Short mmCIF file of C-alpha atoms and ligand atoms in Angstrom, two decimals:
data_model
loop_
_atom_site.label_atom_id
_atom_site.label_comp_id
_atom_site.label_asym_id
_atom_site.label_seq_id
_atom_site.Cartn_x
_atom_site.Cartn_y
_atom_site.Cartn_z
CA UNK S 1215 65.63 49.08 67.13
CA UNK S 1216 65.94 45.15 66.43
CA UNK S 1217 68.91 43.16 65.66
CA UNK S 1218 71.57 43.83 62.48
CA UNK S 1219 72.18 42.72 59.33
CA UNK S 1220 74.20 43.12 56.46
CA UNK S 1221 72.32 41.75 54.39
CA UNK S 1222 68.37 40.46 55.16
CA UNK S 1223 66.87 38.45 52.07
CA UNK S 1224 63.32 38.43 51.54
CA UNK S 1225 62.06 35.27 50.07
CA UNK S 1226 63.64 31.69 50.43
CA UNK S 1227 63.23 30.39 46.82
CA UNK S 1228 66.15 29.39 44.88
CA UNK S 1229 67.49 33.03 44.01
CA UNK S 1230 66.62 33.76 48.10
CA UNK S 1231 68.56 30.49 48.85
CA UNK S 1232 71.23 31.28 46.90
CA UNK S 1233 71.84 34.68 47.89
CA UNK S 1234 72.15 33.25 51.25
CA UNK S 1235 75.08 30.78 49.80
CA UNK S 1236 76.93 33.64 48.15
CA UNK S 1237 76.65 36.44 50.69
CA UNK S 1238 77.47 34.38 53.57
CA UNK S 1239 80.69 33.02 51.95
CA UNK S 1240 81.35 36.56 51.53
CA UNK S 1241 81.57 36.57 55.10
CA UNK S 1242 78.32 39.08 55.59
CA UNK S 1243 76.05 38.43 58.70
CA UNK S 1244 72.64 37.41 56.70
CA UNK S 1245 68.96 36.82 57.71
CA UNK S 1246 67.34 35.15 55.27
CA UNK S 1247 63.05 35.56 55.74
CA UNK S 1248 60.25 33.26 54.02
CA UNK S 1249 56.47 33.72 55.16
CA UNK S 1250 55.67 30.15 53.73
CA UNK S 1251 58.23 27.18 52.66
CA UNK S 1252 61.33 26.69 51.29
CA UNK S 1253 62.21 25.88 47.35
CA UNK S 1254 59.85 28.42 46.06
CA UNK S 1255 57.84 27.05 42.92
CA UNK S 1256 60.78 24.26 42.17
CA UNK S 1257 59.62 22.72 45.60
CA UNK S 1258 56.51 21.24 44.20
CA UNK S 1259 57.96 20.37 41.26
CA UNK S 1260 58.10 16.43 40.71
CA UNK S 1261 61.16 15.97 38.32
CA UNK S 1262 63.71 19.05 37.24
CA UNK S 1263 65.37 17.93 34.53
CA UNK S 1264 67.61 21.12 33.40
CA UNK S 1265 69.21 22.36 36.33
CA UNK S 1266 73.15 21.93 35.28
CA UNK S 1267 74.38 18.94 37.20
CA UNK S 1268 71.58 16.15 37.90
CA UNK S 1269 69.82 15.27 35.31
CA UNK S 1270 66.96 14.54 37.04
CA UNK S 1271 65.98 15.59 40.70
CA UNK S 1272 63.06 16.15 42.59
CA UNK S 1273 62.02 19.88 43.14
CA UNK S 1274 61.91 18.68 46.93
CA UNK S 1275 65.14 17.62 47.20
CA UNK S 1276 66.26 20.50 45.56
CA UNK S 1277 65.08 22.53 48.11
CA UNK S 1278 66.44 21.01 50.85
CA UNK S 1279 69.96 20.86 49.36
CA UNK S 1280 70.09 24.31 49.10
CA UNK S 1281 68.18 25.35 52.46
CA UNK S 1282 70.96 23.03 54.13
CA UNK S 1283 73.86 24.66 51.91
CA UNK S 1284 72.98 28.09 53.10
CA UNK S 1285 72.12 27.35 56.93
CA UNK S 1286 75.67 25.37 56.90
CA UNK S 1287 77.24 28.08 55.86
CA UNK S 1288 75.59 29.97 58.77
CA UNK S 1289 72.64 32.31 57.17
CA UNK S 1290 69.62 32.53 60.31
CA UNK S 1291 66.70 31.86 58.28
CA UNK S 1292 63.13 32.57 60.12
CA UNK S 1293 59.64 31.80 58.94
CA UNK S 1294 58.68 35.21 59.04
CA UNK S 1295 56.49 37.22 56.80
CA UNK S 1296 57.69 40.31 56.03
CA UNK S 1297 54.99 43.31 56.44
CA UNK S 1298 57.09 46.24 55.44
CA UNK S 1299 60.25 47.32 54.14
CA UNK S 1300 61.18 51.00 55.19
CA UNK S 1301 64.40 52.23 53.01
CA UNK S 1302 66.95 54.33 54.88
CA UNK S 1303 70.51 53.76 56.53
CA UNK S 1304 70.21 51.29 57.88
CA UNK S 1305 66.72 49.33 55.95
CA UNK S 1306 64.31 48.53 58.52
CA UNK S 1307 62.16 45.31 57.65
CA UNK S 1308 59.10 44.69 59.98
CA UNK S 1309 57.85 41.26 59.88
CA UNK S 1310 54.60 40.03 62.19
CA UNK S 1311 57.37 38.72 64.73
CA UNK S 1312 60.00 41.77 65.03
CA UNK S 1313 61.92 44.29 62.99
CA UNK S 1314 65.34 43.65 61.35
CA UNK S 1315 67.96 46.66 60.60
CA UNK S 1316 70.02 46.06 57.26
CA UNK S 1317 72.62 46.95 55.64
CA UNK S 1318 71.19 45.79 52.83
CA UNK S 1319 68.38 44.43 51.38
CA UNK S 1320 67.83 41.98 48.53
CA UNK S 1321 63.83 41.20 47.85
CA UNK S 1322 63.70 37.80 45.90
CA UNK S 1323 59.93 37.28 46.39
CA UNK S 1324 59.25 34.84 43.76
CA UNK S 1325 55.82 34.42 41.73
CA UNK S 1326 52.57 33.47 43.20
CA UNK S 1327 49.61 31.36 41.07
CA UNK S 1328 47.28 32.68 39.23
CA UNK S 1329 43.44 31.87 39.74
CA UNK S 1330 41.26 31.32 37.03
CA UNK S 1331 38.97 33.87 39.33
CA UNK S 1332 35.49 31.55 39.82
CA UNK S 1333 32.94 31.63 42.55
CA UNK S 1334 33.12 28.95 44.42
CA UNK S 1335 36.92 28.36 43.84
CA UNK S 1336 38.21 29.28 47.52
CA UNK S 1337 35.16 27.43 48.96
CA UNK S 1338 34.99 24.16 47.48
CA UNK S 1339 37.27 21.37 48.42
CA UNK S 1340 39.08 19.74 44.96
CA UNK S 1341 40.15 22.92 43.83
CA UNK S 1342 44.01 22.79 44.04
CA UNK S 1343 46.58 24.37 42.82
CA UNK S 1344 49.58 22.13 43.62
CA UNK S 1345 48.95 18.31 41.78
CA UNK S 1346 51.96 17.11 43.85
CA UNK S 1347 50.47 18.37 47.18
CA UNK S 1348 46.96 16.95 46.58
CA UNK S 1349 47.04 14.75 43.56
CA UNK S 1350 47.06 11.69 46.06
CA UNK S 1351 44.05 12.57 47.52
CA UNK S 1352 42.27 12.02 44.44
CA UNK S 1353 43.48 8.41 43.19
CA UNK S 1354 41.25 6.58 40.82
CA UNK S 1355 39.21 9.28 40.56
CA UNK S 1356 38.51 11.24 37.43
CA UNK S 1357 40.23 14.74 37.43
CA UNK S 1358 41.08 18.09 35.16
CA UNK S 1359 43.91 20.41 35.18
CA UNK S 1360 42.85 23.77 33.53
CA UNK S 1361 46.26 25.70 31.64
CA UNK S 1362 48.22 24.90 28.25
CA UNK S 1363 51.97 25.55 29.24
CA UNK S 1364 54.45 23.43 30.91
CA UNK S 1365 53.20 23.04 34.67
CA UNK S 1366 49.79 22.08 33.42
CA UNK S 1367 51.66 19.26 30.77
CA UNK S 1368 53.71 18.05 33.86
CA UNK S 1369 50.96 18.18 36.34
CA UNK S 1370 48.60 16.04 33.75
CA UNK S 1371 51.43 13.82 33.47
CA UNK S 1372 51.75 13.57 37.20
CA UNK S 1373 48.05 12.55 37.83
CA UNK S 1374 47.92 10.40 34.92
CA UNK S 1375 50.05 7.91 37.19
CA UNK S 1376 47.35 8.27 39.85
CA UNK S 1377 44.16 9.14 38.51
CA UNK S 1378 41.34 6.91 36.63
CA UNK S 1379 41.49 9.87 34.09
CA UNK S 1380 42.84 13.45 33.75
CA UNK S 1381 41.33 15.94 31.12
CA UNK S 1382 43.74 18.85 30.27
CA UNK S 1383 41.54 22.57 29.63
CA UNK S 1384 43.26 24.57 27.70
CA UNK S 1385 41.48 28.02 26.68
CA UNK S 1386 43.52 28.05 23.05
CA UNK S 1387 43.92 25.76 19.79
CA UNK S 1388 47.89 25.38 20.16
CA UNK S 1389 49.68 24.23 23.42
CA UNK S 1390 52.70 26.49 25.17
CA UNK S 1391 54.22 23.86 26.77
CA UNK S 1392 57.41 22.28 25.28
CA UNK S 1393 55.91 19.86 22.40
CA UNK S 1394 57.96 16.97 24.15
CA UNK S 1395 55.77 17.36 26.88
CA UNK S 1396 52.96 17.29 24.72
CA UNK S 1397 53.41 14.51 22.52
CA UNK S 1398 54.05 12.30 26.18
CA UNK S 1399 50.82 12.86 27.65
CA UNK S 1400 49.05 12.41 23.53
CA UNK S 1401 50.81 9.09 23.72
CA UNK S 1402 48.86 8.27 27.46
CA UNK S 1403 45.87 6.65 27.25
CA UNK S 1404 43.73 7.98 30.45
CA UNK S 1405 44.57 11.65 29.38
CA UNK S 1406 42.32 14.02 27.29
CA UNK S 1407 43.63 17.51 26.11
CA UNK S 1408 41.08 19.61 25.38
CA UNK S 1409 42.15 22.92 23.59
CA UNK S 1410 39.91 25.82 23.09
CA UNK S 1411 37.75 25.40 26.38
CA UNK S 1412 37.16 27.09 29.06
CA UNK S 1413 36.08 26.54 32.44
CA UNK S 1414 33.23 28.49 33.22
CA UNK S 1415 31.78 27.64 36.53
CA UNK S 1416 32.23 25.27 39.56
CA UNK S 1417 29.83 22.42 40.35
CA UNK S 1418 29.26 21.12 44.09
CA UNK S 1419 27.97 22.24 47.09
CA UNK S 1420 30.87 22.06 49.47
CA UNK S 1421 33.23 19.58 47.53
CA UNK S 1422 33.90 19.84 43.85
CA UNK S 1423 31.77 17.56 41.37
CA UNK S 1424 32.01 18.78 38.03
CA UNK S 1425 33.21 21.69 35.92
CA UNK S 1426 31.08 23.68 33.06
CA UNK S 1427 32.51 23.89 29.97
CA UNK S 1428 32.48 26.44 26.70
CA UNK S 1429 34.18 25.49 23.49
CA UNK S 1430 35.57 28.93 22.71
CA UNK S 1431 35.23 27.86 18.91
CA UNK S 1432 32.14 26.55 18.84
CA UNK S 1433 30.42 28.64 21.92
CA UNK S 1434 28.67 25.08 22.81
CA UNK S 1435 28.04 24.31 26.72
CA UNK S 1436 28.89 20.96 28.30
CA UNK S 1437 29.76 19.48 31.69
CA UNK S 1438 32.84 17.31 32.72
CA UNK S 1439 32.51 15.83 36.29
CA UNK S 1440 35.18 15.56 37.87
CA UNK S 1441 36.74 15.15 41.63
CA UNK S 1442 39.14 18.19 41.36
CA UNK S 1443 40.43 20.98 39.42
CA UNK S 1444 43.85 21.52 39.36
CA UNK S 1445 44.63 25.22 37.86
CA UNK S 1446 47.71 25.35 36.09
CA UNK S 1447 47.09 29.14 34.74
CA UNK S 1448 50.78 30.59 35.21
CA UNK S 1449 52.04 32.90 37.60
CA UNK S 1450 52.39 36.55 38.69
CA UNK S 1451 55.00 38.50 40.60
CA UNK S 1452 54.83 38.63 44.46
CA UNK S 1453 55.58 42.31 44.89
CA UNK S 1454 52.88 43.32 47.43
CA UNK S 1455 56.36 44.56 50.20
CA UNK S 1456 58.00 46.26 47.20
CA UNK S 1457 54.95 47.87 45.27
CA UNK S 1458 54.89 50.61 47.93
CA UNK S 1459 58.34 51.69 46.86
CA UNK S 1460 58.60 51.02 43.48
CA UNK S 1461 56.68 51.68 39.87
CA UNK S 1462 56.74 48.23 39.09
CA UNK S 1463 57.31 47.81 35.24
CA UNK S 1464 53.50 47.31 33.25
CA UNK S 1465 53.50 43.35 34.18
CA UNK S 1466 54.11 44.20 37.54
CA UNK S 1467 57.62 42.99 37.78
CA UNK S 1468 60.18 44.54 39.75
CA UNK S 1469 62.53 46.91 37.85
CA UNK S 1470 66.16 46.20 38.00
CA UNK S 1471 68.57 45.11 35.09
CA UNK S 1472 70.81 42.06 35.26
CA UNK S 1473 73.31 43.67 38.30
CA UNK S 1474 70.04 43.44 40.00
CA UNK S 1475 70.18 47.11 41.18
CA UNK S 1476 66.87 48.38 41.76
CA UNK S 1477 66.56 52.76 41.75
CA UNK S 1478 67.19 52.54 45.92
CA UNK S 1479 70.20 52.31 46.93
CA UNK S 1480 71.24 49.14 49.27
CA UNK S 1481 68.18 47.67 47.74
CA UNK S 1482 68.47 44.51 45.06
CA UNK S 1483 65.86 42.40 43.42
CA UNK S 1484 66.83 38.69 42.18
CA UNK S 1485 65.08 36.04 40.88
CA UNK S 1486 61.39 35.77 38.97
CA UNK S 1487 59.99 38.93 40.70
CA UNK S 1488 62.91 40.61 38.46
CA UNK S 1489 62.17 42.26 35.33
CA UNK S 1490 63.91 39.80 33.16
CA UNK S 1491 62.97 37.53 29.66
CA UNK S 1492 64.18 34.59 31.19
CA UNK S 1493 62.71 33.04 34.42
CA UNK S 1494 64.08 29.24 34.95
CA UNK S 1495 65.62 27.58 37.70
CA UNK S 1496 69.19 28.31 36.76
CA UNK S 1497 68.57 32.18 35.86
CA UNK S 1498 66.77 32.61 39.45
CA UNK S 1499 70.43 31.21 41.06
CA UNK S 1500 72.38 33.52 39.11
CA UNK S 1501 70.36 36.48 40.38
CA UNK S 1502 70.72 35.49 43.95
CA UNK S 1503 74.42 35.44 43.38
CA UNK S 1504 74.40 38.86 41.28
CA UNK S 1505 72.25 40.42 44.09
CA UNK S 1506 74.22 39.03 46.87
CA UNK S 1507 77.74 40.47 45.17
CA UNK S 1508 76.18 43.88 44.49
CA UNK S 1509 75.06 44.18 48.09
CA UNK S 1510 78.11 42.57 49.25
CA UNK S 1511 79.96 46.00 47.25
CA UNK S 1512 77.12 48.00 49.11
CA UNK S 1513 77.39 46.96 52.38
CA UNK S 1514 81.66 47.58 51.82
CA UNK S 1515 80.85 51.30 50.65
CA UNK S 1516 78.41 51.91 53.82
CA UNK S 1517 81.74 50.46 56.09
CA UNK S 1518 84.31 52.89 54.17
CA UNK S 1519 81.71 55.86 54.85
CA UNK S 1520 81.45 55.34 58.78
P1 LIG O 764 52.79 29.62 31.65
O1 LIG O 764 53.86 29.05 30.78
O2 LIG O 764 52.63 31.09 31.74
O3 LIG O 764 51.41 28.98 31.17
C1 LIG O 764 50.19 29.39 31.72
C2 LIG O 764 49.07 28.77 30.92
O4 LIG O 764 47.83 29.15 31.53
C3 LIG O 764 49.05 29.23 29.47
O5 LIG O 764 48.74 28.14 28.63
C4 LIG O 764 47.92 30.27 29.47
O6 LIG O 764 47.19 30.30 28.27
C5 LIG O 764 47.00 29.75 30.55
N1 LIG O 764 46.24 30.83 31.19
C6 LIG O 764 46.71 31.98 31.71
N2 LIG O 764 45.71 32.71 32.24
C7 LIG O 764 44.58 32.00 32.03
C8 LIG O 764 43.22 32.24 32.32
N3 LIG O 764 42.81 33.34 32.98
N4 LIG O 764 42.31 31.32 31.94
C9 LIG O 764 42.70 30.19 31.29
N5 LIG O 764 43.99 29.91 30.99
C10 LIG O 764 44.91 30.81 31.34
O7 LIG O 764 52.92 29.15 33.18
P2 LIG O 764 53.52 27.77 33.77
O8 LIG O 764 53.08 26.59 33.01
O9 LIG O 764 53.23 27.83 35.23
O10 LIG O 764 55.10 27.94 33.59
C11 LIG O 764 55.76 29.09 34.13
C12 LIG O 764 57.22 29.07 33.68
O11 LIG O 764 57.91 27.98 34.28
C13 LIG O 764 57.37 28.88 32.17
O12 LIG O 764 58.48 29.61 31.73
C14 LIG O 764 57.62 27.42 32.04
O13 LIG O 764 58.32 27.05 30.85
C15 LIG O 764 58.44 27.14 33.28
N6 LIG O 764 58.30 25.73 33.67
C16 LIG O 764 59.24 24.87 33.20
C17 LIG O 764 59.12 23.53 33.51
C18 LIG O 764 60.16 22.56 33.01
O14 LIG O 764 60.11 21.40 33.31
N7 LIG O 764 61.13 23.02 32.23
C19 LIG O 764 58.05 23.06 34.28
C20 LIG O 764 57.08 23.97 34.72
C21 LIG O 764 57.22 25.31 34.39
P3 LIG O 764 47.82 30.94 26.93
O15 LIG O 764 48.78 29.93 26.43
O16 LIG O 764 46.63 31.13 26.08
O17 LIG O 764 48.47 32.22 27.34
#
């Protein structure tokens, strides 16, 4: 059978996290399940900048404020990976420790990286995909950071402070990131940016020592040696518990509007797995608490109808 409750979470990112904050002030009995570590994407983030009340604060510390908020307030939170979600009344949620019953369900699984997909790139030690994790390992040495939008600008930036030098791969002519972003790390001496190349295979035998290049303008070949790769090619949505009950929508997010409703009932999506135009920070909170409300409401209904 396993234990109750009215509302289990599934994720622990900042819309997960925040659910937690919301529901449990609601007075709802709430498990709150990651597989990995708290924070989600902000936690490896060095500096957020435009999250409404600090003006600048470390994605760690973040993190921690609002794990601590929501265990305060008395959510359990496990490190538990969830295998599989079975819909009914109540949910059942089977993780690789035990099974949950819930009243309610809200899945805020986040975003996972994207690879740039090249042999050798699960194999051979320097290719990261965290700069804050593993940056340090590679001070004074000469590194590259493949991706043209903001988390490649900021990782650049990071490794700049570190590094001897950092070239930034970008496969286009123009940038995504936010042009302030750009113009800082044009203005730093010991970084390159290198639009319109890509990275086309992996040099080394068992640690990384250099990348091969293609100008996608020019179609000419050249190598860049290098200690590590950090890829910096966006995200996608972690969906692999809910793509078994849902047609995602055709980027694979999950469908719900802004109520965060999702076509099962008791069942809520929040945060960047969401369909949605906007994922930030702040947009991932409000989820959380729109998800936690709604299945707040749910879990009343289910108590009027016993
Ligand atoms: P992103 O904005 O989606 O950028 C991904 C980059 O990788 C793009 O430049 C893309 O190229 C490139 N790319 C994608 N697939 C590739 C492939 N197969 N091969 C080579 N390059 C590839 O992802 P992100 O930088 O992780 O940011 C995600 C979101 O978080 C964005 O909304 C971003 O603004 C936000 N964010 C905000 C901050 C902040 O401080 N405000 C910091 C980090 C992230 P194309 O440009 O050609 O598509």
């Amino acid at each position: 059978m396993g234990p109750y409750f009215d509302i289990v979470i599934v994720g622990g990112g900042p819309a997960g996290l925040t659910a937690a904050v919301y529901a449990r002030r609601a007075g709802r009995s709430v498990l709150l399940l990651e597989r990995e570590s708290f924070g989600g994407q902000i936690a490896s983030s060095p500096k957020v900048e435009n999250f409404p009340g600090f003006s600048a604060i470390s994605g760690a510390e973040l993190s921690d404020r609002l794990y601590s908020q929501a265990e305060a307030l008395g959510a359990q939170i496990e490190l538990e990976e969830v295998q599989s979600l079975q819909p009914g009344t109540p949910h059942t949620v089977t993780t690789d420790y035990g099974v949950y019953r819930a009243g309610a369900v809200i899945l805020a699984t986040g975003m996972q990286h994207r690879s740039l997909g090249l042999p050798g790139e699960d194999r051979l030690a320097g290719v990261s995909f965290c700069a804050v994790c593993d940056g340090a390992f590679y001070a004074g040495q000469d590194t590259a950071v493949a991706g043209g939008g903001n988390t490649a600008f900021q990782d650049a930036l990071y490794l700049a402070d570190i590094c001897r030098h950092v070239t930034l791969l970008h496969r286009r002519e123009e940038f995504r990131a936010d042009p302030v972003l750009v113009e800082e790390a044009r203005g730093r001496s010991n970084i390159t940016l290198l639009p319109s190349t890509v990275v086309t295979a992996l040099e080394g035998t068992d640690r990384l020592t250099g990348l091969v290049l293609k100008n996608t303008a020019t179609g000419e070949v050249s190598r860049l040696p290098v200690s590590a790769l950090f890829e910096a090619v966006g995200q996608q949505p972690e969906t692999r518990v809910a793509a078994a009950l849902f047609s995602l929508d055709p980027a694979g997010f999950l469908p719900a509007g802004e109520d965060c409703l999702t076509s099962i009932p008791g069942l809520f999506a929040a945060g960047d797995c969401r369909t949605k135009a906007v994922r930030q920070l702040t947009t991932a909170c409000a989820d959380g608490a729109a998800a936690a409300l709604a299945a707040c409401q749910f879990c009343r209904e289910l108590e009027r109808r016993t």
